[in-house]
Coordinates of C-alpha atoms in Angstrom, one line a residue:
M272 CA -10.6 27.5 24.8
T273 CA -9.4 27.9 27.7
A274 CA -5.9 26.1 28.7
V275 CA -7.8 23.1 30.2
T276 CA -9.6 22.2 27.4
A277 CA -6.5 22.6 25.3
R278 CA -4.8 20.6 27.7
V279 CA -7.2 17.1 27.3
A280 CA -7.8 17.8 23.6
R281 CA -4.0 17.4 22.6
P282 CA -2.9 14.3 21.6
L283 CA -1.4 11.7 23.5
Q284 CA 2.5 11.2 22.9
G285 CA 4.9 8.1 23.5
S286 CA 4.4 6.7 27.5
D287 CA 1.5 7.8 27.8
R288 CA -0.2 7.1 24.9
V289 CA 0.9 3.6 25.0
A290 CA 0.0 2.9 28.5
A291 CA -3.5 4.2 27.3
L292 CA -4.2 1.4 24.9
L293 CA -3.4 -1.0 27.3
M294 CA -5.5 0.5 29.8
A295 CA -8.2 0.2 27.2
M296 CA -7.4 -3.2 26.5
G297 CA -7.6 -4.7 29.8
R298 CA -5.9 -6.7 31.7
P299 CA -6.2 -9.8 29.9
V300 CA -5.5 -8.3 26.9
A301 CA -2.6 -5.7 27.9
A302 CA -1.1 -8.9 30.0
R303 CA -0.5 -11.1 26.9
L304 CA 0.9 -7.5 25.7
M305 CA 4.1 -6.7 28.0
K306 CA 5.1 -10.2 28.2
H307 CA 7.1 -8.7 24.7
F308 CA 8.1 -5.5 26.4
K309 CA 12.0 -5.0 27.4
P310 CA 12.5 -4.2 30.2
D311 CA 13.5 -0.3 30.1
E312 CA 10.1 -0.1 28.1
I313 CA 8.1 -1.9 30.6
K314 CA 9.5 0.0 33.3
A315 CA 8.6 3.6 31.5
I316 CA 4.8 2.2 30.7
T317 CA 4.1 1.4 34.1
R318 CA 5.3 4.4 35.5
A319 CA 3.5 6.2 33.3
I320 CA -0.2 4.7 34.0
A321 CA 1.1 5.2 37.8
E322 CA 1.1 9.3 37.0
M323 CA -1.2 9.5 34.2
R324 CA -4.1 11.9 34.2
P325 CA -7.4 11.3 33.0
A326 CA -7.7 11.3 28.8
S327 CA -10.7 12.0 27.7
T328 CA -12.5 9.4 25.8
A329 CA -11.2 12.2 22.3
Q330 CA -7.2 11.6 23.8
V331 CA -7.6 7.6 23.6
E332 CA -10.6 7.2 20.5
L333 CA -7.8 9.3 18.6
A334 CA -4.6 6.5 19.7
I335 CA -6.3 3.7 19.0
E336 CA -7.5 5.4 15.7
E337 CA -3.4 6.5 14.8
F338 CA -2.2 2.8 16.1
A339 CA -5.4 1.1 13.4
T340 CA -4.6 3.1 10.8
Q341 CA -0.6 2.1 11.2
F342 CA -1.5 -0.7 11.3
V343 CA -3.5 -1.7 8.5
A344 CA -1.1 0.1 6.6
G345 CA 1.2 -1.2 7.2
A346 CA 3.2 0.9 8.2
N347 CA 7.0 -0.3 9.8
V348 CA 5.9 -3.7 9.7
V349 CA 9.1 -5.7 10.4
G350 CA 9.4 -9.1 10.8
S351 CA 12.6 -11.2 12.5
P352 CA 13.3 -14.5 13.1
G353 CA 14.0 -12.7 17.3
D354 CA 10.2 -11.2 16.8
V355 CA 8.6 -15.1 16.4
E356 CA 10.6 -16.4 18.9
R357 CA 9.8 -13.2 21.7
M358 CA 6.0 -14.2 20.8
L359 CA 6.1 -18.1 21.5
D360 CA 7.4 -16.6 24.8
G361 CA 5.2 -18.1 27.3
V362 CA 2.7 -19.3 25.0
L363 CA 4.2 -22.8 24.2
P364 CA 6.9 -25.0 26.4
P365 CA 10.6 -24.2 25.9
D366 CA 11.8 -27.0 23.9
Q367 CA 8.8 -26.5 21.1
I368 CA 10.2 -22.9 20.4
A369 CA 13.9 -24.1 19.9
A370 CA 12.0 -26.8 17.6
L371 CA 10.1 -24.2 16.0
M372 CA 13.4 -21.7 16.2
T373 CA 15.1 -24.6 13.9
D374 CA 13.1 -25.3 12.2
I375 CA 12.6 -21.1 10.5
L376 CA 16.1 -19.8 10.3
G377 CA 16.9 -22.5 8.4
S378 CA 14.4 -21.9 5.5
T379 CA 15.0 -18.0 6.5
N380 CA 17.7 -17.3 4.7
H381 CA 16.3 -19.8 1.8
S382 CA 12.9 -17.3 1.8
I383 CA 14.6 -14.1 1.7
W384 CA 15.7 -14.2 -2.4
D385 CA 12.0 -14.7 -3.2
R386 CA 11.5 -12.1 -0.8
I387 CA 13.3 -9.6 -3.2
S388 CA 11.8 -11.8 -6.4
G389 CA 8.5 -10.2 -5.7
V390 CA 10.0 -7.0 -5.1
S391 CA 9.4 -4.3 -8.1
E392 CA 12.3 -4.8 -10.5
G393 CA 12.9 -1.0 -10.2
T394 CA 13.2 -0.5 -6.8
I395 CA 16.4 -4.3 -6.4
A396 CA 17.8 -2.3 -9.7
A397 CA 17.9 1.3 -7.2
Y398 CA 19.7 -0.8 -4.6
V399 CA 21.9 -3.0 -7.0
I400 CA 23.0 -0.3 -8.7
K401 CA 24.8 1.3 -5.4
E402 CA 26.4 -1.9 -4.5
H403 CA 30.0 -3.4 -6.1
P404 CA 29.6 -5.2 -9.3
Q405 CA 30.0 -8.5 -7.1
I406 CA 27.5 -7.8 -4.3
A407 CA 25.3 -6.8 -7.6
A408 CA 25.7 -10.0 -8.8
L409 CA 25.5 -11.9 -6.3
I410 CA 22.3 -10.8 -6.3
L411 CA 21.2 -11.4 -8.9
S412 CA 22.1 -14.7 -9.6
K413 CA 20.0 -16.4 -6.7
V414 CA 16.6 -14.3 -7.7
K415 CA 14.4 -15.9 -9.8
P416 CA 15.5 -16.2 -13.3
S417 CA 12.8 -13.3 -15.1
C418 CA 13.6 -11.2 -11.8
A419 CA 17.0 -10.9 -12.9
A420 CA 16.1 -10.5 -16.4
K421 CA 14.3 -7.3 -15.8
V422 CA 16.6 -5.9 -12.9
L423 CA 18.7 -6.4 -15.6
G424 CA 17.3 -4.2 -18.3
H425 CA 16.7 -1.5 -15.3
L426 CA 21.4 -1.1 -15.0
P427 CA 23.3 1.4 -17.5
E428 CA 24.8 -1.2 -20.1
A429 CA 28.5 -1.1 -18.4
M430 CA 27.5 -2.1 -15.3
R431 CA 25.2 -5.4 -17.0
N432 CA 28.2 -6.2 -18.6
A433 CA 30.4 -6.5 -15.8
V434 CA 27.7 -7.5 -14.2
M435 CA 26.6 -10.5 -16.5
R436 CA 31.0 -11.6 -16.6
R437 CA 31.4 -12.1 -12.5
M438 CA 27.5 -14.1 -12.8
L439 CA 29.1 -16.1 -14.8
G440 CA 32.3 -16.7 -13.2
F441 CA 31.1 -17.3 -9.1
K442 CA 32.9 -19.8 -7.1
P443 CA 30.5 -22.1 -4.3
I444 CA 31.3 -19.6 -0.9
V445 CA 31.3 -21.8 2.0
D446 CA 27.8 -22.2 3.5
E447 CA 28.8 -19.4 7.0
T448 CA 30.5 -16.8 4.7
M449 CA 27.0 -16.9 2.2
R450 CA 24.7 -17.1 6.1
I451 CA 26.7 -13.8 6.8
I452 CA 25.9 -12.0 3.7
E453 CA 22.6 -12.6 3.4
N454 CA 21.9 -11.5 6.7
T455 CA 23.6 -8.2 5.8
I456 CA 21.1 -7.8 2.4
H457 CA 18.2 -9.2 4.0
E458 CA 18.5 -6.1 7.1
D459 CA 20.3 -3.6 4.3
F460 CA 17.3 -4.6 1.7
M461 CA 14.7 -5.9 2.8
V462 CA 14.6 -4.3 6.4
N463 CA 14.9 -0.5 4.5
L464 CA 12.4 -1.0 1.4
A465 CA 9.2 -2.0 4.9
R466 CA 10.8 0.8 7.1
N467 CA 10.2 3.4 3.8
A468 CA 6.9 1.5 2.7
G469 CA 5.6 4.6 4.5
A470 CA 5.9 6.6 1.3
D471 CA 3.3 3.9 -0.1
T472 CA 1.1 4.4 2.8
H473 CA -1.1 7.4 1.1
A474 CA -1.3 5.3 -2.6
R475 CA -2.5 1.8 -0.2
I476 CA -5.0 4.2 1.6
A477 CA -6.1 6.0 -1.5
D478 CA -7.0 3.0 -3.1
I479 CA -9.2 2.0 0.3
I480 CA -10.7 5.4 -0.5
N481 CA -11.5 5.4 -3.8
K482 CA -13.8 1.9 -3.7
M483 CA -16.1 3.4 -1.2
E484 CA -19.1 5.6 -1.6
R485 CA -18.9 8.6 -3.1
D486 CA -21.1 9.9 0.9
D487 CA -19.1 7.9 2.7
M488 CA -15.2 8.8 1.2
E489 CA -15.9 12.7 1.7
N490 CA -16.5 11.6 5.5
V491 CA -13.7 9.6 5.7
L492 CA -11.3 13.5 3.9
S493 CA -13.5 15.7 6.0
S494 CA -12.8 13.3 9.6
L495 CA -9.5 13.5 8.0
A496 CA -8.8 17.1 6.8
S497 CA -9.8 18.2 10.9
T498 CA -6.8 15.7 12.1
R499 CA -4.6 15.0 9.4
P500 CA -4.3 17.5 6.7
K501 CA -1.6 17.3 4.9
S502 CA -2.1 13.7 4.8
A503 CA -6.6 14.4 3.7
E504 CA -4.4 17.1 1.1
I505 CA -2.0 14.0 -0.9
L506 CA -5.0 11.6 -0.3
K507 CA -7.3 14.1 -2.8
G508 CA -4.6 14.3 -5.3
L509 CA -4.6 10.8 -5.5
L510 CA -7.8 9.3 -5.5
F511 CA -10.2 9.0 -8.8
T512 CA -13.7 8.4 -9.1
F513 CA -16.2 8.2 -11.5
D514 CA -16.8 11.7 -11.5
D515 CA -13.4 12.6 -12.8
I516 CA -14.1 10.4 -15.9
I517 CA -14.7 13.7 -17.8
S518 CA -11.2 15.1 -16.7
L519 CA -9.7 12.9 -18.9
P520 CA -8.8 13.8 -22.4
P521 CA -10.6 12.7 -25.2
R522 CA -8.6 10.3 -26.3
A523 CA -8.1 8.8 -23.3
R524 CA -12.1 8.2 -22.4
T525 CA -12.3 6.6 -26.3
A526 CA -9.7 4.3 -24.7
L527 CA -11.2 3.4 -21.9
F528 CA -15.1 3.4 -22.9
D529 CA -13.5 1.0 -25.7
Q530 CA -12.9 -1.9 -22.9
V531 CA -16.9 -1.4 -21.1
P532 CA -19.8 -2.9 -22.8
N533 CA -22.1 -1.7 -23.4
D534 CA -24.7 -2.3 -21.0
R535 CA -22.7 -1.4 -17.9
T536 CA -22.4 2.0 -19.6
V537 CA -25.7 2.4 -19.6
M538 CA -26.3 1.1 -15.7
A539 CA -24.0 3.8 -15.5
L540 CA -24.7 7.4 -16.7
K541 CA -28.1 6.2 -14.8
G542 CA -28.9 9.5 -13.2
T543 CA -26.3 11.8 -14.4
D544 CA -26.4 14.9 -15.3
A545 CA -27.3 16.0 -18.7
Q546 CA -23.3 17.9 -19.1
F547 CA -21.9 14.6 -17.6
R548 CA -23.8 12.3 -19.7
E549 CA -22.7 13.8 -23.0
V550 CA -19.0 14.3 -22.5
I551 CA -19.0 10.4 -22.0
L552 CA -21.5 9.9 -25.1
Q553 CA -18.8 11.8 -27.2
S554 CA -16.3 9.7 -26.3
L555 CA -18.3 6.9 -27.7
G556 CA -18.3 5.2 -31.8
S557 CA -21.8 6.6 -34.0
R558 CA -23.3 3.5 -33.6
V559 CA -23.0 2.3 -29.8
R560 CA -23.8 5.9 -29.1
R561 CA -27.4 5.4 -30.5
M562 CA -27.4 2.3 -28.6
V563 CA -26.7 3.6 -25.3
E564 CA -28.8 6.8 -25.7
Q565 CA -32.1 4.4 -26.5
E566 CA -31.0 2.3 -24.0
L567 CA -31.5 5.2 -21.2
T568 CA -34.5 6.6 -22.9
S569 CA -36.0 2.9 -23.2
S570 CA -35.0 1.5 -19.6
E571 CA -36.3 1.0 -16.2
P572 CA -34.8 3.1 -13.6
A573 CA -32.0 0.7 -12.0
S574 CA -31.1 0.9 -7.6
H575 CA -28.4 2.3 -6.3
R576 CA -27.1 -0.1 -6.2
D577 CA -26.3 -1.2 -9.5
V578 CA -25.3 1.7 -10.0
H579 CA -22.4 2.2 -8.5
E580 CA -21.0 -1.2 -8.7
A581 CA -21.2 -0.4 -12.9
R582 CA -19.5 2.9 -12.1
R583 CA -16.6 1.5 -8.9
A584 CA -16.0 -1.3 -12.4
I585 CA -15.3 1.8 -14.6
T586 CA -13.2 3.5 -12.4
D587 CA -11.7 0.6 -11.8
M588 CA -10.7 -0.3 -15.7
A589 CA -9.4 2.8 -16.0
L590 CA -7.0 2.5 -13.1
E591 CA -5.7 -0.4 -14.1
M592 CA -5.7 -0.2 -17.8
A593 CA -3.2 3.9 -15.9
G594 CA -0.9 0.9 -14.0
R595 CA -0.1 -0.7 -17.1
G596 CA 0.6 2.9 -19.2
E597 CA -2.1 2.6 -21.5
I598 CA -4.0 6.2 -20.5
E599 CA -2.7 8.7 -18.1
L600 CA -5.3 9.9 -15.7
N601 CA -2.8 13.0 -15.5
A602 CA -1.0 14.7 -17.5
G603 CA -0.6 18.1 -18.5
G604 CA -2.4 18.9 -21.9
E605 CA -5.8 18.1 -23.7
D606 CA -4.1 17.8 -27.5
E607 CA -1.0 15.0 -26.0
A608 CA -1.1 11.6 -27.1
Y609 CA -2.6 10.0 -24.0
V610 CA -2.9 6.4 -25.9
R611 CA -0.3 3.9 -26.3

């Protein structure tokens, strides 16, 4: 590879990448977006556009792909009333913007408790356990009762009792003080939570890939392996396909196929090799196995779509059961108890 080729193939970074994206969008869209940049950002971007060297199609496509991936995954997307006001600037008249912002600012602090209530209780517990019991008591007195009950179950007994005592002894807090507290909690809890959500990005992408056709799945992973090898390896470890079912321990397979209708099992096993089929059949009760074997022998060939849908449904069921803790998809040994 020559030095020129290496330079052309290098991914765009920083202002150059933003400049390339804006130029690819075209003037009308780019002009609307530029309204939302700060003056120093506009200065850096316009300089990058003026000084930009020719960018290859591969460089632009890579920049677009990276942006699209982050956009779909929701990485680091955090909203605020200020973002709303900036987005509306130049779109609506100032008086309409002012009316909307009054309504938004009036409801933002109330909605934060609903938003926190929607976060997993383990995450909330990990946050409040680091706070003073008085702050923990305030948070748990504001979230939904069902959420507070679950969070309290995660706290050490001494802290749980202290928090409950403080919740009982709360006195009214003046509105201005409450707004300051709520704004602080919003910044400290919800914003940090959203920024750290990148740790869940691979899980979300793996869930999407899991639902693809086998060939499409392999193509996506192959493409990622060439551009983002570390992410590809992480994703491979998170994927669970129909082919992986034979790697489950016998008890987990039995628990899974106890929940699968016989006709779906028959459909999913069409086109499988003898060894794979035998492993699945061993997971069935003797009577069900005879019925499935008879159906497989006598039934007509099925369409690829029907077979894929049956396998997808069984795989989804395995993932749901694992999510509920009924089986484990990746455990240490064959002899462990996988059904809870």
